mmCIF file of N, CA and C in Angstrom:
data_model
loop_
_atom_site.group_PDB
_atom_site.id
_atom_site.type_symbol
_atom_site.label_atom_id
_atom_site.label_comp_id
_atom_site.label_asym_id
_atom_site.label_seq_id
_atom_site.Cartn_x
_atom_site.Cartn_y
_atom_site.Cartn_z
ATOM 1 N N MET A 1 -7.797 17.379 2.800
ATOM 2 C CA MET A 1 -6.425 17.855 2.492
ATOM 3 C C MET A 1 -5.409 16.790 2.784
ATOM 4 N N ILE A 2 -4.500 16.617 1.864
ATOM 5 C CA ILE A 2 -3.444 15.601 2.034
ATOM 6 C C ILE A 2 -2.298 16.176 2.934
ATOM 7 N N GLY A 3 -1.885 15.275 3.812
ATOM 8 C CA GLY A 3 -0.732 15.607 4.672
ATOM 9 C C GLY A 3 0.440 14.925 4.089
ATOM 10 N N VAL A 4 1.286 15.782 3.499
ATOM 11 C CA VAL A 4 2.562 15.133 3.025
ATOM 12 C C VAL A 4 3.572 15.164 4.120
ATOM 13 N N ILE A 5 4.027 13.954 4.508
ATOM 14 C CA ILE A 5 4.896 13.851 5.649
ATOM 15 C C ILE A 5 6.319 13.967 5.163
ATOM 16 N N ASP A 6 6.611 13.236 4.093
ATOM 17 C CA ASP A 6 8.029 13.141 3.564
ATOM 18 C C ASP A 6 8.029 12.654 2.122
ATOM 19 N N THR A 7 8.707 13.176 1.273
ATOM 20 C CA THR A 7 8.766 12.617 0.007
ATOM 21 C C THR A 7 10.291 12.756 -0.504
ATOM 22 N N ASP A 8 11.195 12.871 0.398
ATOM 23 C CA ASP A 8 12.637 12.942 0.063
ATOM 24 C C ASP A 8 13.265 11.560 0.076
ATOM 25 N N GLY A 9 14.408 11.484 -0.694
ATOM 26 C CA GLY A 9 15.187 10.305 -0.643
ATOM 27 C C GLY A 9 14.489 8.992 -1.080
ATOM 28 N N GLU A 10 14.748 7.978 -0.293
ATOM 29 C CA GLU A 10 14.244 6.639 -0.622
ATOM 30 C C GLU A 10 12.840 6.290 0.079
ATOM 31 N N CYS A 11 12.270 7.334 0.644
ATOM 32 C CA CYS A 11 10.932 7.151 1.297
ATOM 33 C C CYS A 11 9.970 8.267 0.952
ATOM 34 N N ALA A 12 8.743 7.917 0.897
ATOM 35 C CA ALA A 12 7.714 8.903 0.701
ATOM 36 C C ALA A 12 6.456 8.526 1.627
ATOM 37 N N GLU A 13 5.812 9.466 2.218
ATOM 38 C CA GLU A 13 4.822 9.153 3.054
ATOM 39 C C GLU A 13 3.754 10.193 3.007
ATOM 40 N N TRP A 14 2.502 9.796 2.978
ATOM 41 C CA TRP A 14 1.412 10.746 2.965
ATOM 42 C C TRP A 14 0.261 10.310 3.866
ATOM 43 N N VAL A 15 -0.629 11.287 4.312
ATOM 44 C CA VAL A 15 -1.818 10.925 5.071
ATOM 45 C C VAL A 15 -3.021 11.543 4.303
ATOM 46 N N PHE A 16 -3.966 10.687 4.015
ATOM 47 C CA PHE A 16 -5.173 11.043 3.296
ATOM 48 C C PHE A 16 -6.363 11.021 4.222
ATOM 49 N N PRO A 17 -7.291 11.959 4.045
ATOM 50 C CA PRO A 17 -8.565 11.918 4.800
ATOM 51 C C PRO A 17 -9.421 10.698 4.431
ATOM 52 N N ALA A 18 -10.180 10.242 5.290
ATOM 53 C CA ALA A 18 -10.979 9.062 4.951
ATOM 54 C C ALA A 18 -12.223 9.565 4.183
ATOM 55 N N GLU A 19 -12.008 9.940 2.879
ATOM 56 C CA GLU A 19 -13.079 10.477 1.977
ATOM 57 C C GLU A 19 -12.922 9.703 0.646
ATOM 58 N N PRO A 20 -14.069 9.663 -0.036
ATOM 59 C CA PRO A 20 -14.077 8.972 -1.318
ATOM 60 C C PRO A 20 -12.896 9.210 -2.331
ATOM 61 N N GLY A 21 -12.486 10.473 -2.348
ATOM 62 C CA GLY A 21 -11.384 10.899 -3.268
ATOM 63 C C GLY A 21 -10.043 10.442 -2.810
ATOM 64 N N ALA A 22 -9.921 9.821 -1.643
ATOM 65 C CA ALA A 22 -8.628 9.445 -1.172
ATOM 66 C C ALA A 22 -7.920 8.353 -2.012
ATOM 67 N N VAL A 23 -8.751 7.477 -2.643
ATOM 68 C CA VAL A 23 -8.238 6.418 -3.466
ATOM 69 C C VAL A 23 -7.515 6.969 -4.749
ATOM 70 N N ARG A 24 -8.232 7.839 -5.341
ATOM 71 C CA ARG A 24 -7.732 8.486 -6.576
ATOM 72 C C ARG A 24 -6.483 9.300 -6.212
ATOM 73 N N THR A 25 -6.528 10.056 -5.071
ATOM 74 C CA THR A 25 -5.350 10.923 -4.780
ATOM 75 C C THR A 25 -4.103 10.027 -4.371
ATOM 76 N N ALA A 26 -4.450 9.032 -3.637
ATOM 77 C CA ALA A 26 -3.258 8.111 -3.251
ATOM 78 C C ALA A 26 -2.710 7.433 -4.567
ATOM 79 N N ARG A 27 -3.489 7.060 -5.457
ATOM 80 C CA ARG A 27 -2.934 6.454 -6.719
ATOM 81 C C ARG A 27 -1.979 7.405 -7.447
ATOM 82 N N HIS A 28 -2.448 8.709 -7.541
ATOM 83 C CA HIS A 28 -1.741 9.774 -8.192
ATOM 84 C C HIS A 28 -0.343 9.941 -7.450
ATOM 85 N N ALA A 29 -0.471 10.085 -6.195
ATOM 86 C CA ALA A 29 0.756 10.358 -5.401
ATOM 87 C C ALA A 29 1.821 9.222 -5.511
ATOM 88 N N VAL A 30 1.321 7.963 -5.531
ATOM 89 C CA VAL A 30 2.184 6.818 -5.565
ATOM 90 C C VAL A 30 2.782 6.735 -6.978
ATOM 91 N N ARG A 31 2.003 6.854 -7.973
ATOM 92 C CA ARG A 31 2.496 6.765 -9.387
ATOM 93 C C ARG A 31 3.511 7.846 -9.673
ATOM 94 N N SER A 32 3.212 9.053 -9.200
ATOM 95 C CA SER A 32 4.160 10.234 -9.351
ATOM 96 C C SER A 32 5.524 9.953 -8.652
ATOM 97 N N LYS A 33 5.477 9.371 -7.468
ATOM 98 C CA LYS A 33 6.725 9.094 -6.732
ATOM 99 C C LYS A 33 7.537 7.988 -7.432
ATOM 100 N N LEU A 34 6.751 6.925 -7.853
ATOM 101 C CA LEU A 34 7.494 5.822 -8.558
ATOM 102 C C LEU A 34 8.204 6.372 -9.782
ATOM 103 N N SER A 35 7.458 7.219 -10.565
ATOM 104 C CA SER A 35 8.021 7.811 -11.749
ATOM 105 C C SER A 35 9.279 8.629 -11.386
ATOM 106 N N SER A 36 9.197 9.383 -10.355
ATOM 107 C CA SER A 36 10.496 10.111 -10.003
ATOM 108 C C SER A 36 11.588 9.278 -9.593
ATOM 109 N N TRP A 37 11.351 8.076 -9.181
ATOM 110 C CA TRP A 37 12.362 7.129 -8.725
ATOM 111 C C TRP A 37 12.838 6.221 -9.878
ATOM 112 N N GLY A 38 12.224 6.513 -11.142
ATOM 113 C CA GLY A 38 12.480 5.578 -12.330
ATOM 114 C C GLY A 38 11.948 4.165 -12.223
ATOM 115 N N LEU A 39 10.795 4.078 -11.469
ATOM 116 C CA LEU A 39 10.149 2.749 -11.280
ATOM 117 C C LEU A 39 8.834 2.740 -11.945
ATOM 118 N N ASP A 40 8.666 3.388 -13.075
ATOM 119 C CA ASP A 40 7.425 3.514 -13.856
ATOM 120 C C ASP A 40 6.926 2.049 -14.140
ATOM 121 N N SER A 41 7.711 1.116 -14.401
ATOM 122 C CA SER A 41 7.259 -0.325 -14.735
ATOM 123 C C SER A 41 6.590 -0.949 -13.542
ATOM 124 N N TYR A 42 6.679 -0.449 -12.384
ATOM 125 C CA TYR A 42 6.133 -1.037 -11.161
ATOM 126 C C TYR A 42 4.783 -0.211 -10.812
ATOM 127 N N GLY A 43 4.588 0.799 -11.573
ATOM 128 C CA GLY A 43 3.408 1.634 -11.328
ATOM 129 C C GLY A 43 2.014 0.924 -11.269
ATOM 130 N N ASP A 44 1.763 0.155 -12.277
ATOM 131 C CA ASP A 44 0.413 -0.416 -12.422
ATOM 132 C C ASP A 44 0.089 -1.369 -11.226
ATOM 133 N N VAL A 45 1.036 -2.245 -10.927
ATOM 134 C CA VAL A 45 0.839 -3.285 -9.848
ATOM 135 C C VAL A 45 0.680 -2.531 -8.442
ATOM 136 N N THR A 46 1.689 -1.546 -8.346
ATOM 137 C CA THR A 46 1.698 -0.864 -6.972
ATOM 138 C C THR A 46 0.416 -0.024 -6.866
ATOM 139 N N VAL A 47 -0.059 0.709 -7.895
ATOM 140 C CA VAL A 47 -1.181 1.502 -7.793
ATOM 141 C C VAL A 47 -2.383 0.586 -7.536
ATOM 142 N N LEU A 48 -2.526 -0.554 -8.263
ATOM 143 C CA LEU A 48 -3.604 -1.464 -8.034
ATOM 144 C C LEU A 48 -3.747 -1.894 -6.579
ATOM 145 N N LEU A 49 -2.596 -2.330 -6.033
ATOM 146 C CA LEU A 49 -2.622 -2.835 -4.692
ATOM 147 C C LEU A 49 -2.840 -1.708 -3.642
ATOM 148 N N VAL A 50 -2.316 -0.588 -3.799
ATOM 149 C CA VAL A 50 -2.611 0.633 -2.972
ATOM 150 C C VAL A 50 -4.087 0.968 -3.022
ATOM 151 N N SER A 51 -4.626 0.947 -4.161
ATOM 152 C CA SER A 51 -6.030 1.276 -4.384
ATOM 153 C C SER A 51 -6.882 0.237 -3.537
ATOM 154 N N GLU A 52 -6.606 -1.037 -3.629
ATOM 155 C CA GLU A 52 -7.347 -2.098 -2.904
ATOM 156 C C GLU A 52 -7.231 -1.753 -1.436
ATOM 157 N N LEU A 53 -6.021 -1.529 -0.855
ATOM 158 C CA LEU A 53 -5.869 -1.435 0.532
ATOM 159 C C LEU A 53 -6.458 -0.046 1.037
ATOM 160 N N VAL A 54 -6.306 1.068 0.280
ATOM 161 C CA VAL A 54 -6.960 2.259 0.724
ATOM 162 C C VAL A 54 -8.477 2.135 0.637
ATOM 163 N N THR A 55 -9.008 1.469 -0.320
ATOM 164 C CA THR A 55 -10.426 1.148 -0.452
ATOM 165 C C THR A 55 -10.891 0.382 0.799
ATOM 166 N N ASN A 56 -10.178 -0.616 1.172
ATOM 167 C CA ASN A 56 -10.577 -1.337 2.466
ATOM 168 C C ASN A 56 -10.524 -0.500 3.634
ATOM 169 N N SER A 57 -9.553 0.464 3.792
ATOM 170 C CA SER A 57 -9.498 1.429 4.900
ATOM 171 C C SER A 57 -10.668 2.244 4.842
ATOM 172 N N LEU A 58 -10.995 2.816 3.680
ATOM 173 C CA LEU A 58 -12.222 3.665 3.570
ATOM 174 C C LEU A 58 -13.515 2.922 3.990
ATOM 175 N N ARG A 59 -13.614 1.699 3.588
ATOM 176 C CA ARG A 59 -14.836 0.905 3.925
ATOM 177 C C ARG A 59 -14.991 0.718 5.409
ATOM 178 N N TYR A 60 -13.872 0.407 6.111
ATOM 179 C CA TYR A 60 -13.975 -0.007 7.514
ATOM 180 C C TYR A 60 -13.519 0.953 8.653
ATOM 181 N N ALA A 61 -12.690 1.931 8.160
ATOM 182 C CA ALA A 61 -12.166 2.832 9.175
ATOM 183 C C ALA A 61 -12.705 4.219 8.925
ATOM 184 N N SER A 62 -12.690 5.045 9.932
ATOM 185 C CA SER A 62 -13.203 6.460 9.833
ATOM 186 C C SER A 62 -12.154 7.489 9.927
ATOM 187 N N GLY A 63 -10.942 7.115 10.236
ATOM 188 C CA GLY A 63 -9.931 8.133 10.444
ATOM 189 C C GLY A 63 -9.017 8.182 9.186
ATOM 190 N N PRO A 64 -7.933 8.994 9.434
ATOM 191 C CA PRO A 64 -6.926 9.234 8.372
ATOM 192 C C PRO A 64 -6.309 7.925 7.868
ATOM 193 N N ILE A 65 -5.842 7.924 6.577
ATOM 194 C CA ILE A 65 -5.261 6.759 5.969
ATOM 195 C C ILE A 65 -3.824 7.146 5.606
ATOM 196 N N GLY A 66 -2.871 6.405 6.040
ATOM 197 C CA GLY A 66 -1.491 6.683 5.772
ATOM 198 C C GLY A 66 -1.009 5.789 4.638
ATOM 199 N N VAL A 67 -0.230 6.272 3.796
ATOM 200 C CA VAL A 67 0.481 5.464 2.681
ATOM 201 C C VAL A 67 1.849 5.817 2.748
ATOM 202 N N ARG A 68 2.683 4.808 2.738
ATOM 203 C CA ARG A 68 4.189 4.965 2.832
ATOM 204 C C ARG A 68 4.888 4.046 1.857
ATOM 205 N N LEU A 69 5.819 4.587 1.056
ATOM 206 C CA LEU A 69 6.640 3.900 0.150
ATOM 207 C C LEU A 69 8.048 3.957 0.718
ATOM 208 N N GLU A 70 8.796 2.784 0.561
ATOM 209 C CA GLU A 70 10.220 2.833 0.957
ATOM 210 C C GLU A 70 10.955 1.931 -0.130
ATOM 211 N N ARG A 71 11.848 2.585 -0.760
ATOM 212 C CA ARG A 71 12.689 1.956 -1.731
ATOM 213 C C ARG A 71 13.943 1.355 -1.027
ATOM 214 N N ARG A 72 14.079 -0.011 -0.984
ATOM 215 C CA ARG A 72 15.169 -0.564 -0.226
ATOM 216 C C ARG A 72 16.079 -1.214 -1.217
ATOM 217 N N ASP A 73 17.368 -0.995 -1.017
ATOM 218 C CA ASP A 73 18.347 -1.745 -1.813
ATOM 219 C C ASP A 73 18.796 -3.000 -1.100
ATOM 220 N N SER A 74 19.541 -3.842 -1.673
ATOM 221 C CA SER A 74 19.740 -5.139 -1.192
ATOM 222 C C SER A 74 20.457 -5.135 0.138
ATOM 223 N N ALA A 75 21.116 -4.019 0.490
ATOM 224 C CA ALA A 75 21.830 -4.031 1.764
ATOM 225 C C ALA A 75 21.026 -3.377 2.910
ATOM 226 N N SER A 76 19.852 -2.883 2.632
ATOM 227 C CA SER A 76 18.983 -2.230 3.638
ATOM 228 C C SER A 76 18.107 -3.249 4.319
ATOM 229 N N GLY A 77 18.136 -4.458 3.981
ATOM 230 C CA GLY A 77 17.291 -5.492 4.860
ATOM 231 C C GLY A 77 15.946 -5.730 4.380
ATOM 232 N N SER A 78 15.720 -5.863 3.167
ATOM 233 C CA SER A 78 14.369 -6.405 2.673
ATOM 234 C C SER A 78 14.339 -7.820 3.131
ATOM 235 N N GLY A 79 13.192 -8.308 3.268
ATOM 236 C CA GLY A 79 12.966 -9.721 3.749
ATOM 237 C C GLY A 79 13.516 -10.743 2.813
ATOM 238 N N THR A 80 13.776 -10.394 1.613
ATOM 239 C CA THR A 80 14.271 -11.423 0.669
ATOM 240 C C THR A 80 15.703 -11.304 0.311
ATOM 241 N N GLY A 81 16.371 -10.305 0.952
ATOM 242 C CA GLY A 81 17.805 -9.954 0.707
ATOM 243 C C GLY A 81 18.020 -9.191 -0.619
ATOM 244 N N GLY A 82 17.211 -9.015 -1.485
ATOM 245 C CA GLY A 82 17.285 -8.202 -2.803
ATOM 246 C C GLY A 82 16.694 -6.846 -2.579
ATOM 247 N N ALA A 83 16.874 -6.085 -3.609
ATOM 248 C CA ALA A 83 16.160 -4.736 -3.603
ATOM 249 C C ALA A 83 14.648 -4.923 -3.624
ATOM 250 N N ALA A 84 13.983 -4.088 -2.934
ATOM 251 C CA ALA A 84 12.486 -4.163 -2.840
ATOM 252 C C ALA A 84 11.840 -2.814 -2.721
ATOM 253 N N LEU A 85 10.574 -2.765 -3.019
ATOM 254 C CA LEU A 85 9.767 -1.712 -2.748
ATOM 255 C C LEU A 85 8.790 -2.102 -1.701
ATOM 256 N N LEU A 86 8.865 -1.462 -0.463
ATOM 257 C CA LEU A 86 8.043 -1.699 0.655
ATOM 258 C C LEU A 86 6.920 -0.618 0.651
ATOM 259 N N VAL A 87 5.582 -1.105 0.622
ATOM 260 C CA VAL A 87 4.441 -0.264 0.605
ATOM 261 C C VAL A 87 3.659 -0.574 1.858
ATOM 262 N N GLU A 88 3.292 0.503 2.596
ATOM 263 C CA GLU A 88 2.469 0.366 3.754
ATOM 264 C C GLU A 88 1.214 1.214 3.709
ATOM 265 N N VAL A 89 0.090 0.694 4.105
ATOM 266 C CA VAL A 89 -1.162 1.424 4.174
ATOM 267 C C VAL A 89 -1.655 1.247 5.645
ATOM 268 N N SER A 90 -1.845 2.447 6.332
ATOM 269 C CA SER A 90 -2.269 2.315 7.740
ATOM 270 C C SER A 90 -3.609 3.076 7.967
ATOM 271 N N ASP A 91 -4.322 2.626 8.935
ATOM 272 C CA ASP A 91 -5.574 3.313 9.306
ATOM 273 C C ASP A 91 -5.743 3.019 10.815
ATOM 274 N N PRO A 92 -6.680 3.803 11.414
ATOM 275 C CA PRO A 92 -6.852 3.714 12.905
ATOM 276 C C PRO A 92 -7.593 2.513 13.390
ATOM 277 N N LEU A 93 -8.194 1.718 12.496
ATOM 278 C CA LEU A 93 -8.882 0.463 12.939
ATOM 279 C C LEU A 93 -7.858 -0.582 13.368
ATOM 280 N N PRO A 94 -8.105 -1.069 14.608
ATOM 281 C CA PRO A 94 -7.134 -2.057 15.110
ATOM 282 C C PRO A 94 -7.257 -3.475 14.507
ATOM 283 N N ASP A 95 -8.352 -3.844 14.047
ATOM 284 C CA ASP A 95 -8.611 -5.180 13.560
ATOM 285 C C ASP A 95 -7.900 -5.374 12.248
ATOM 286 N N PRO A 96 -7.175 -6.511 12.142
ATOM 287 C CA PRO A 96 -6.447 -6.808 10.927
ATOM 288 C C PRO A 96 -7.498 -7.285 9.838
ATOM 289 N N PRO A 97 -7.192 -7.050 8.595
ATOM 290 C CA PRO A 97 -8.144 -7.483 7.487
ATOM 291 C C PRO A 97 -8.090 -9.013 7.398
ATOM 292 N N ARG A 98 -9.230 -9.431 6.930
ATOM 293 C CA ARG A 98 -9.312 -10.980 6.767
ATOM 294 C C ARG A 98 -9.427 -11.271 5.277
ATOM 295 N N GLU A 99 -8.593 -12.181 4.950
ATOM 296 C CA GLU A 99 -8.553 -12.681 3.533
ATOM 297 C C GLU A 99 -9.740 -13.682 3.422
ATOM 298 N N ARG A 100 -10.479 -13.415 2.371
ATOM 299 C CA ARG A 100 -11.605 -14.318 2.145
ATOM 300 C C ARG A 100 -11.615 -14.788 0.721
ATOM 301 N N ALA A 101 -12.334 -15.994 0.478
ATOM 302 C CA ALA A 101 -12.461 -16.435 -0.896
ATOM 303 C C ALA A 101 -13.730 -15.769 -1.523
ATOM 304 N N ALA A 102 -13.574 -14.876 -2.411
ATOM 305 C CA ALA A 102 -14.618 -14.217 -3.078
ATOM 306 C C ALA A 102 -15.224 -15.227 -4.103
ATOM 307 N N GLN A 103 -16.538 -15.237 -4.278
ATOM 308 C CA GLN A 103 -17.221 -15.928 -5.290
ATOM 309 C C GLN A 103 -17.232 -15.135 -6.607
ATOM 310 N N PRO A 104 -17.440 -15.871 -7.704
ATOM 311 C CA PRO A 104 -17.323 -15.208 -9.039
ATOM 312 C C PRO A 104 -18.177 -13.938 -9.048
ATOM 313 N N ASP A 105 -19.388 -13.998 -8.470
ATOM 314 C CA ASP A 105 -20.352 -12.850 -8.659
ATOM 315 C C ASP A 105 -20.192 -11.765 -7.606
ATOM 316 N N ASP A 106 -19.303 -11.990 -6.601
ATOM 317 C CA ASP A 106 -19.125 -11.021 -5.507
ATOM 318 C C ASP A 106 -18.453 -9.757 -6.152
ATOM 319 N N GLU A 107 -18.974 -8.619 -5.566
ATOM 320 C CA GLU A 107 -18.428 -7.297 -5.972
ATOM 321 C C GLU A 107 -17.163 -6.868 -5.287
ATOM 322 N N GLY A 108 -16.857 -7.631 -4.140
ATOM 323 C CA GLY A 108 -15.719 -7.220 -3.297
ATOM 324 C C GLY A 108 -15.052 -8.549 -2.784
ATOM 325 N N GLY A 109 -14.040 -8.253 -1.963
ATOM 326 C CA GLY A 109 -13.419 -9.409 -1.290
ATOM 327 C C GLY A 109 -12.182 -9.982 -1.956
ATOM 328 N N ARG A 110 -11.676 -9.260 -2.946
ATOM 329 C CA ARG A 110 -10.495 -9.782 -3.690
ATOM 330 C C ARG A 110 -9.257 -8.923 -3.357
ATOM 331 N N GLY A 111 -9.363 -7.871 -2.600
ATOM 332 C CA GLY A 111 -8.202 -7.019 -2.336
ATOM 333 C C GLY A 111 -6.974 -7.717 -1.783
ATOM 334 N N LEU A 112 -7.162 -8.488 -0.669
ATOM 335 C CA LEU A 112 -6.035 -9.263 -0.044
ATOM 336 C C LEU A 112 -5.630 -10.354 -0.917
ATOM 337 N N GLN A 113 -6.518 -10.971 -1.743
ATOM 338 C CA GLN A 113 -6.097 -12.002 -2.641
ATOM 339 C C GLN A 113 -5.200 -11.412 -3.640
ATOM 340 N N LEU A 114 -5.492 -10.228 -4.203
ATOM 341 C CA LEU A 114 -4.563 -9.543 -5.140
ATOM 342 C C LEU A 114 -3.237 -9.239 -4.560
ATOM 343 N N VAL A 115 -3.232 -8.789 -3.341
ATOM 344 C CA VAL A 115 -1.909 -8.518 -2.548
ATOM 345 C C VAL A 115 -1.160 -9.750 -2.521
ATOM 346 N N ALA A 116 -1.804 -10.861 -2.067
ATOM 347 C CA ALA A 116 -1.114 -12.042 -1.799
ATOM 348 C C ALA A 116 -0.440 -12.681 -3.082
ATOM 349 N N VAL A 117 -1.107 -12.656 -4.197
ATOM 350 C CA VAL A 117 -0.576 -13.157 -5.446
ATOM 351 C C VAL A 117 0.378 -12.224 -6.117
ATOM 352 N N SER A 118 0.338 -10.956 -5.867
ATOM 353 C CA SER A 118 1.099 -9.974 -6.585
ATOM 354 C C SER A 118 2.388 -9.651 -5.847
ATOM 355 N N ALA A 119 2.425 -9.699 -4.567
ATOM 356 C CA ALA A 119 3.604 -9.319 -3.737
ATOM 357 C C ALA A 119 4.444 -10.459 -3.413
ATOM 358 N N GLN A 120 5.785 -10.204 -3.252
ATOM 359 C CA GLN A 120 6.642 -11.287 -2.879
ATOM 360 C C GLN A 120 6.436 -11.620 -1.360
ATOM 361 N N ARG A 121 6.027 -10.669 -0.597
ATOM 362 C CA ARG A 121 5.701 -10.874 0.797
ATOM 363 C C ARG A 121 4.707 -9.821 1.229
ATOM 364 N N TRP A 122 3.924 -10.062 2.124
ATOM 365 C CA TRP A 122 2.923 -9.167 2.680
ATOM 366 C C TRP A 122 2.529 -9.519 4.170
ATOM 367 N N GLY A 123 1.930 -8.588 4.861
ATOM 368 C CA GLY A 123 1.485 -8.933 6.244
ATOM 369 C C GLY A 123 0.767 -7.734 6.873
ATOM 370 N N THR A 124 0.515 -7.874 8.151
ATOM 371 C CA THR A 124 -0.123 -6.804 8.919
ATOM 372 C C THR A 124 0.590 -6.612 10.201
ATOM 373 N N ARG A 125 0.479 -5.463 10.790
ATOM 374 C CA ARG A 125 1.102 -5.248 12.152
ATOM 375 C C ARG A 125 0.296 -4.180 12.847
ATOM 376 N N HIS A 126 0.183 -4.411 14.214
ATOM 377 C CA HIS A 126 -0.398 -3.360 15.028
ATOM 378 C C HIS A 126 0.495 -2.238 15.263
ATOM 379 N N GLY A 127 -0.121 -0.999 15.247
ATOM 380 C CA GLY A 127 0.667 0.296 15.466
ATOM 381 C C GLY A 127 0.201 0.800 16.807
ATOM 382 N N LYS A 128 0.679 1.999 17.093
ATOM 383 C CA LYS A 128 0.213 2.707 18.342
ATOM 384 C C LYS A 128 -1.221 3.026 18.315
ATOM 385 N N SER A 129 -1.700 3.335 17.124
ATOM 386 C CA SER A 129 -3.178 3.514 16.987
ATOM 387 C C SER A 129 -3.687 2.962 15.651
ATOM 388 N N GLY A 130 -4.034 1.730 15.718
ATOM 389 C CA GLY A 130 -4.595 1.163 14.436
ATOM 390 C C GLY A 130 -3.605 0.017 14.012
ATOM 391 N N LYS A 131 -3.609 -0.157 12.616
ATOM 392 C CA LYS A 131 -2.883 -1.210 12.035
ATOM 393 C C LYS A 131 -2.316 -0.830 10.773
ATOM 394 N N THR A 132 -1.308 -1.509 10.301
ATOM 395 C CA THR A 132 -0.710 -1.357 8.978
ATOM 396 C C THR A 132 -0.717 -2.581 8.137
ATOM 397 N N VAL A 133 -1.089 -2.575 6.951
ATOM 398 C CA VAL A 133 -1.004 -3.641 6.048
ATOM 399 C C VAL A 133 0.141 -3.296 5.069
ATOM 400 N N TRP A 134 1.050 -4.176 4.929
ATOM 401 C CA TRP A 134 2.278 -3.911 4.075
ATOM 402 C C TRP A 134 2.449 -4.953 3.047
ATOM 403 N N PHE A 135 3.192 -4.579 2.048
ATOM 404 C CA PHE A 135 3.656 -5.619 1.048
ATOM 405 C C PHE A 135 4.948 -5.198 0.420
ATOM 406 N N GLU A 136 5.698 -6.109 -0.119
ATOM 407 C CA GLU A 136 6.944 -5.796 -0.801
ATOM 408 C C GLU A 136 6.901 -6.368 -2.199
ATOM 409 N N LEU A 137 7.443 -5.564 -3.114
ATOM 410 C CA LEU A 137 7.561 -5.953 -4.517
ATOM 411 C C LEU A 137 9.123 -6.012 -4.800
ATOM 412 N N ALA A 138 9.552 -7.122 -5.380
ATOM 413 C CA ALA A 138 11.014 -7.270 -5.714
ATOM 414 C C ALA A 138 11.345 -6.239 -6.786
ATOM 415 N N LEU A 139 12.563 -5.608 -6.634
ATOM 416 C CA LEU A 139 13.051 -4.694 -7.688
ATOM 417 C C LEU A 139 14.360 -5.271 -8.253
ATOM 418 N N PRO A 140 14.655 -4.877 -9.416
ATOM 419 C CA PRO A 140 15.930 -5.323 -10.002
ATOM 420 C C PRO A 140 17.184 -4.878 -9.054
ATOM 421 N N GLY A 141 18.155 -5.746 -8.974
ATOM 422 C CA GLY A 141 19.314 -5.316 -8.120
ATOM 423 C C GLY A 141 19.849 -4.002 -8.541
ATOM 424 N N GLU A 142 20.273 -3.198 -7.634
ATOM 425 C CA GLU A 142 20.669 -1.807 -7.969
ATOM 426 C C GLU A 142 22.139 -1.714 -7.372
#
C-alpha cells in the first residue's frame, strides 16, 4: 500500500513498499504530480531518474522507499539560484550508492550515471534512518 504523506502545494511525498510494483507506482505518482503542476515536459526525464533510483533501493534495501518532489522558485533557495525541481528518493539502507562505469554489455550500473548527466546537481545525504539520493532539474523562471 502506498503511503501518501503530502501532495499539496509545491511539495509531494509518498512512501512505497519495497515490492516490485513500487517502481511502476512511483513513476505514475510522479508523472501525475508533474502534470498537475504543468510540468509535463519534465515528466520523461524525472520519471526515468526516479525509476533508476527506486530500482536501486529495491535491489539493495528491504524497507520502505520514500519519494519526494519539491518545486522551488528562484527565491526559495535552489542550489543554482533559479527555479528547480528537487527530487529525493530515500530508503533505510545507510550506505550511499556508488557510481560505477558500466561496460557496454552490463545489464545494470547506469542509474547514477544517468542521474549525473541529466541533473544540474545531485548528491546523497544520511538521514535519521538510512539515506537519501537527491537531484535537481532546472525549471524555467517563474
